[in-house]
Amino acid sequence: MTAAPTRDETRFQELIDRDEKIEPTDWMPDGYRKTLIRQIAQHAHSEVIGMQPEGNWITRAPTLRRKAILMAKVQDEAGHGLYLYSAAETLGVSRHELVDLLHQGKHKYSSIFNYPTLTWADVGAIGWLVDGAAITNQVMLTRCSYGPYARAMVRICKEESFHQRQGYEILLALCRGTEEQKAMAQDAVNRWWWPALMMFGPPDTDSTHTEQSMAWKIKRVSNDDLRQQFVDMTVPQAEYLGLTLPDPDLRWNEERGHYDFGQIDWDEFWDVVKGNGPMNRERLEHKVRAWEENAWVREAALAYEAKQRQRKVAV
Ligand code: 3HC
C-alpha cells in the first residue's frame, strides 16, 4: 500500500496541476531536481560547444557584414550557455561541477554539434535549421514548470530568432547567386537536414525521460510532436529558397494535416550520441584545451573579486 503523500508532495503537485512555476526555494522531488540539472546542464553544454562549428568560419566570412553578424551570433551562444549554467546553479550544483562532467565525457551535449562545417553555406544551414529546431524546442520550454529555466528560455528565444533569420538570409543570398553558390547551399542542406531532425531526441517510444518529464510539465510537447512541428514549419521555407530537402518520402498528407517524412537513421543518432560522430573527439579536445589555456582569465577575475571584497571589509 503506497504511503499518503506528504504535505510537500501535495503542494508540489498542486503547483504543477495549476500550471504554476516551481521556484528554487520550493520543495521538489529529488527526481525532478535531478532531471532538470541533467537537461539544463546538457542544454548549457550544447550552447558552448555549439560555438565551435560556426566559430570556424568567423575569420573566413565573405564580407565584413557577415563577419560581424556571425561574431554576434557566436557571442550570443556563449551568453546562452552562461545563462543556462546560472539556471542550473539554482538547483544546488556549481557550473564547475557541470563543466567537469562534460570534460570527463559524463555529460552529453547536442549531437548536432558533432558534424563538420565544410563550407560557408553550412553557417546558413546551421542558422536556419539548427537554430530553427532549437527555437521550436525552446519556445515549448518557455512553458516549463521550473521557473528559472522557463524565464531563461524567454530571453534566449528572442536572440535565437535573429540567429535563424541571419542563417536563412545567408542561404537566400546563395540561392539567388551563381549556380555554384546555389549548389553549395543545396549540399549544406543535404548534410544538415537529418541531423537537425535528430536534435529533438529519440522517438517517443525510445525516450527515457519523456513520460516523467511530461508529467512534471518540464516537457510540454513530446520529441516526435516537436519534430513534426519543425518539419511542417521548415518545408515551405525550403520551397521558397528553391532547395530540395534530402527526403524522397517527404510529402504533404492532407488527411493528417502534416508532412509525412522518411525514416531517421537512429543508428547514426545513437552512434553520434555515444561519441562516434565525425567531430566528437575534436569538439571535446578543443573545449578542454580552451578551458585550460584560459584558466588565467578565471583566476584574474576571482583575484579581482577577492580584492574588491577586501576593500569593502576594510572600509
Ligand atoms: N543529442 C545528444 N543527446 C541526446 C539528444 C541529442 N540530440 N537527444 C536526446 N539525447 C539523450 C538525452 O540527453 C538522454 O540521455 P541522458 O539520460 O543521458 O541525458 C537520452 O538521449 C534519451 O533521450 P530523452 O528523449 O529521454 O531525453 P530528454 O527527455 O532529455 O529529451 C531533449 C531530449 C529534447 C534534447 C531535451 O533534453 C531538451 O529539450 N533539452 C533542452 C534543449 C537542448 O538541449 N537543445 C540542444 C541544442 S541547444 C542549441 O541548439 C543552441 C542553439 O543556439 C544553436
XYZ file of C-alpha atoms and ligand atoms in Angstrom:
369
model
C 0.000 0.000 0.000
C 1.547 3.378 -1.007
C 2.007 5.893 1.826
C -0.206 9.027 1.764
C 1.543 11.969 0.059
C 3.352 14.320 2.418
C 2.346 17.977 2.681
C 5.336 18.904 0.500
C 4.418 16.361 -2.191
C 0.797 17.554 -2.166
C 1.819 21.229 -2.513
C 4.316 20.408 -5.303
C 1.647 18.518 -7.257
C -0.907 21.312 -6.709
C 1.552 23.857 -8.181
C 2.170 21.569 -11.170
C -1.566 20.923 -11.663
C -2.286 24.670 -11.512
C 0.435 25.335 -14.124
C 2.282 27.483 -11.591
C 6.074 27.703 -11.547
C 8.262 25.714 -9.173
C 10.853 28.119 -7.760
C 14.326 27.296 -6.337
C 13.110 27.688 -2.729
C 10.095 25.375 -3.269
C 10.246 21.759 -2.153
C 10.668 19.445 -5.150
C 11.089 15.666 -5.588
C 14.762 14.613 -5.918
C 13.968 13.128 -9.326
C 12.550 16.470 -10.542
C 15.700 18.287 -9.400
C 17.959 15.592 -10.892
C 16.378 15.547 -14.349
C 16.367 19.354 -14.509
C 20.064 19.505 -13.618
C 20.695 16.880 -16.309
C 18.693 18.658 -19.020
C 19.682 22.267 -18.227
C 23.364 21.326 -17.918
C 23.320 19.498 -21.263
C 21.492 22.421 -22.798
C 24.195 24.795 -21.491
C 26.987 22.489 -22.696
C 25.325 22.413 -26.151
C 25.289 26.208 -26.361
C 29.000 26.460 -25.518
C 30.187 23.570 -27.709
C 27.864 24.903 -30.426
C 30.140 27.946 -30.734
C 32.827 25.809 -32.398
C 31.215 24.794 -35.721
C 30.278 28.383 -36.656
C 33.288 29.944 -34.935
C 35.313 28.008 -37.502
C 34.039 30.459 -40.177
C 34.397 33.838 -38.423
C 37.819 34.510 -39.998
C 36.566 33.339 -43.397
C 33.209 35.123 -43.626
C 32.732 36.501 -47.175
C 32.076 40.114 -46.102
C 32.656 42.358 -43.064
C 28.881 42.465 -42.519
C 28.620 38.645 -42.466
C 31.625 38.501 -40.139
C 30.048 40.983 -37.705
C 26.717 39.093 -37.727
C 28.426 35.735 -37.177
C 30.560 37.119 -34.327
C 27.415 38.483 -32.667
C 25.673 35.115 -33.016
C 28.576 33.089 -31.611
C 28.877 35.529 -28.688
C 25.131 35.122 -28.059
C 25.608 31.341 -27.785
C 28.259 31.840 -25.099
C 25.819 34.051 -23.211
C 23.059 31.432 -23.535
C 25.424 28.865 -22.038
C 26.282 31.081 -19.067
C 22.600 31.927 -18.579
C 21.706 28.241 -18.502
C 24.557 27.369 -16.117
C 23.100 30.062 -13.815
C 19.672 28.410 -14.094
C 21.249 25.024 -13.262
C 23.025 26.549 -10.242
C 19.640 27.486 -8.707
C 19.204 23.706 -8.270
C 22.223 23.430 -5.980
C 25.053 22.474 -8.331
C 28.052 24.569 -9.410
C 28.897 25.263 -13.032
C 32.418 23.972 -12.404
C 30.994 20.573 -11.384
C 28.889 20.517 -14.555
C 31.754 21.587 -16.818
C 33.941 18.901 -15.210
C 31.309 16.263 -16.025
C 31.272 17.482 -19.633
C 35.072 17.395 -19.870
C 35.110 13.865 -18.424
C 32.598 12.756 -21.080
C 29.991 12.049 -18.388
C 27.585 14.748 -19.605
C 26.138 14.978 -23.094
C 25.697 17.896 -25.443
C 23.541 18.016 -28.548
C 24.525 15.528 -31.255
C 24.148 18.206 -33.918
C 27.415 19.894 -32.980
C 29.444 16.814 -33.860
C 29.174 17.446 -37.608
C 31.799 19.458 -39.533
C 31.162 22.854 -41.144
C 32.691 22.306 -44.595
C 31.611 25.461 -46.468
C 30.235 28.954 -45.787
C 26.773 27.623 -46.697
C 26.945 25.443 -43.558
C 26.760 28.647 -41.484
C 23.479 29.420 -43.244
C 22.165 25.877 -42.863
C 23.024 25.880 -39.136
C 21.293 29.221 -38.530
C 18.203 28.198 -40.488
C 17.874 24.517 -39.471
C 19.753 24.102 -36.154
C 18.635 27.382 -34.597
C 15.211 26.827 -36.151
C 14.969 23.436 -34.425
C 16.317 24.961 -31.201
C 13.631 27.676 -31.306
C 10.882 25.064 -31.822
C 12.126 23.247 -28.726
C 12.882 26.343 -26.652
C 9.540 28.079 -27.260
C 7.971 24.952 -25.722
C 10.427 25.232 -22.791
C 9.206 28.768 -22.000
C 6.219 26.871 -20.515
C 8.437 24.560 -18.442
C 7.263 24.165 -14.829
C 10.656 25.181 -13.401
C 10.675 28.993 -13.135
C 14.362 29.860 -13.732
C 14.552 27.575 -16.810
C 11.318 28.884 -18.329
C 12.382 32.503 -17.810
C 15.857 31.860 -19.273
C 14.117 30.491 -22.367
C 12.091 33.674 -22.895
C 15.254 35.757 -23.223
C 17.152 33.131 -25.233
C 14.310 32.693 -27.743
C 14.409 36.404 -28.584
C 18.056 36.079 -29.651
C 17.501 32.725 -31.409
C 15.034 34.377 -33.802
C 17.856 36.660 -35.023
C 20.083 33.546 -35.348
C 17.573 31.761 -37.540
C 16.857 34.838 -39.712
C 20.528 35.506 -40.433
C 21.043 31.862 -41.429
C 18.046 31.919 -43.739
C 19.287 35.186 -45.285
C 22.706 33.623 -45.996
C 21.007 30.748 -47.872
C 18.683 33.169 -49.712
C 21.718 35.127 -50.953
C 23.417 31.908 -52.107
C 20.273 30.566 -53.779
C 19.909 33.840 -55.701
C 23.603 33.813 -56.609
C 25.576 31.766 -59.123
C 24.861 28.113 -59.916
C 27.913 27.161 -57.809
C 26.605 29.154 -54.839
C 23.183 27.525 -55.075
C 24.835 24.104 -55.327
C 26.842 24.915 -52.171
C 23.600 25.777 -50.345
C 21.946 22.534 -51.540
C 24.976 20.490 -50.433
C 24.878 22.038 -46.948
C 21.145 21.391 -46.542
C 21.668 17.795 -47.715
C 24.165 17.308 -44.855
C 22.326 19.180 -42.086
C 18.674 18.201 -42.606
C 18.621 14.771 -40.976
C 20.976 15.655 -38.049
C 18.685 18.653 -37.367
C 15.687 16.282 -37.043
C 17.732 14.198 -34.596
C 18.113 17.254 -32.310
C 14.601 16.622 -30.944
C 15.775 13.377 -29.384
C 14.927 9.716 -29.985
C 11.398 8.615 -30.978
C 8.913 8.873 -28.090
C 8.855 5.069 -27.914
C 12.604 5.157 -27.209
C 12.714 8.182 -24.910
C 13.908 7.520 -21.352
C 12.628 10.748 -19.843
C 9.645 11.979 -21.873
C 6.840 10.360 -19.860
C 8.042 11.620 -16.468
C 9.158 15.000 -17.896
C 5.678 15.481 -19.396
C 4.046 14.519 -16.054
C 6.201 17.149 -14.317
C 5.464 19.653 -17.149
C 9.200 20.064 -17.795
C 8.486 18.897 -21.319
C 5.146 20.150 -22.679
C 5.339 18.518 -26.136
C 6.907 15.144 -26.951
C 10.049 14.659 -29.081
C 8.090 13.338 -32.076
C 5.428 16.065 -31.944
C 8.057 18.835 -31.759
C 9.940 17.222 -34.649
C 6.720 17.218 -36.673
C 6.123 20.895 -35.830
C 9.619 21.715 -37.110
C 9.180 19.762 -40.369
C 5.800 21.402 -41.033
C 7.319 24.874 -40.469
C 10.506 24.281 -42.472
C 9.341 22.579 -45.679
C 7.618 25.706 -47.087
C 10.746 27.736 -46.249
C 12.873 25.285 -48.272
C 10.445 25.614 -51.188
C 10.805 29.427 -51.054
C 14.603 29.016 -51.199
C 14.234 26.663 -54.155
C 16.121 23.940 -52.278
C 15.188 20.257 -52.154
C 15.154 18.619 -48.734
C 17.012 15.272 -48.930
C 13.993 13.061 -48.199
C 12.191 11.310 -51.110
C 9.361 10.342 -48.728
C 8.618 13.954 -47.762
C 5.105 14.889 -48.865
C 2.050 16.757 -47.537
C -0.564 14.443 -46.022
C -3.922 16.234 -46.298
C -5.608 13.727 -44.025
C -3.088 14.214 -41.213
C -2.635 17.924 -41.873
C 1.133 17.383 -41.595
C 4.083 16.442 -43.789
C 4.947 12.752 -43.887
C 8.696 12.227 -43.841
C 11.123 9.331 -44.168
C 12.798 7.123 -41.573
C 15.511 8.804 -39.447
C 18.756 6.785 -39.155
C 18.613 6.130 -35.397
C 21.780 4.022 -35.574
C 23.620 7.154 -36.745
C 21.971 9.174 -33.955
C 22.986 6.806 -31.142
C 26.435 6.388 -32.689
C 26.969 10.166 -32.516
C 25.438 10.398 -29.008
C 27.825 7.640 -27.890
C 30.810 9.682 -29.089
C 31.476 8.206 -32.539
C 30.337 11.169 -34.639
C 32.586 12.894 -37.221
C 33.751 15.615 -34.803
C 33.083 14.361 -31.240
C 36.754 13.979 -30.317
C 37.774 17.357 -31.803
C 34.891 19.209 -30.109
C 35.726 17.919 -26.642
C 39.507 18.297 -27.094
C 39.011 21.895 -28.241
C 36.683 22.591 -25.287
C 39.122 21.155 -22.691
C 42.103 22.956 -24.283
C 40.261 26.306 -24.256
C 39.245 25.741 -20.597
C 42.846 25.018 -19.578
C 44.517 27.732 -21.682
C 42.123 30.391 -20.371
C 42.325 29.451 -16.679
C 44.235 32.730 -16.172
C 41.112 34.733 -17.063
C 39.095 32.962 -14.338
C 41.951 33.359 -11.846
C 42.310 37.089 -12.634
C 38.551 37.651 -12.262
C 38.476 35.764 -8.931
C 41.559 37.663 -7.660
C 39.927 40.986 -8.599
C 36.702 39.955 -6.846
C 38.634 38.945 -3.686
C 40.458 42.319 -3.723
C 37.143 44.178 -4.056
C 35.744 42.205 -1.139
C 38.812 43.022 0.994
C 38.428 46.732 0.157
C 34.729 46.665 1.200
C 35.619 44.970 4.501
C 38.464 47.451 5.118
C 36.192 50.495 4.638
N 21.977 14.857 -28.612
C 22.556 14.231 -27.548
N 21.855 13.504 -26.630
C 20.530 13.436 -26.800
C 19.841 14.069 -27.855
C 20.634 14.809 -28.785
N 20.091 15.431 -29.835
N 18.514 13.825 -27.738
C 18.381 13.042 -26.640
N 19.578 12.812 -26.087
C 19.848 11.977 -24.905
C 19.169 12.534 -23.668
O 20.001 13.504 -23.029
C 19.021 11.246 -22.854
O 20.282 10.895 -22.321
P 20.617 11.151 -20.744
O 19.590 10.393 -19.959
O 22.000 10.627 -20.576
O 20.504 12.649 -20.535
C 18.723 10.184 -23.919
O 19.259 10.701 -25.146
C 17.251 9.867 -24.072
O 16.594 10.996 -24.619
P 15.242 11.565 -23.967
O 14.317 11.953 -25.058
O 14.726 10.607 -22.946
O 15.849 12.841 -23.222
P 15.112 14.216 -22.886
O 13.758 13.966 -22.290
O 16.098 14.976 -22.114
O 14.854 14.896 -24.323
C 15.839 16.795 -25.435
C 15.960 15.292 -25.131
C 14.578 17.006 -26.280
C 17.073 17.238 -26.204
C 15.719 17.546 -24.108
O 16.824 17.206 -23.292
C 15.693 19.047 -24.261
O 14.678 19.615 -24.612
N 16.829 19.711 -23.960
C 16.869 21.170 -23.964
C 17.155 21.689 -25.340
C 18.555 21.328 -25.794
O 19.352 20.820 -25.072
N 18.831 21.602 -27.038
C 20.143 21.259 -27.567
C 20.524 22.187 -28.620
S 20.860 23.775 -27.974
C 21.067 24.639 -29.365
O 20.816 24.153 -30.414
C 21.548 26.025 -29.217
C 21.273 26.873 -30.398
O 21.543 28.186 -30.030
C 22.095 26.513 -31.565
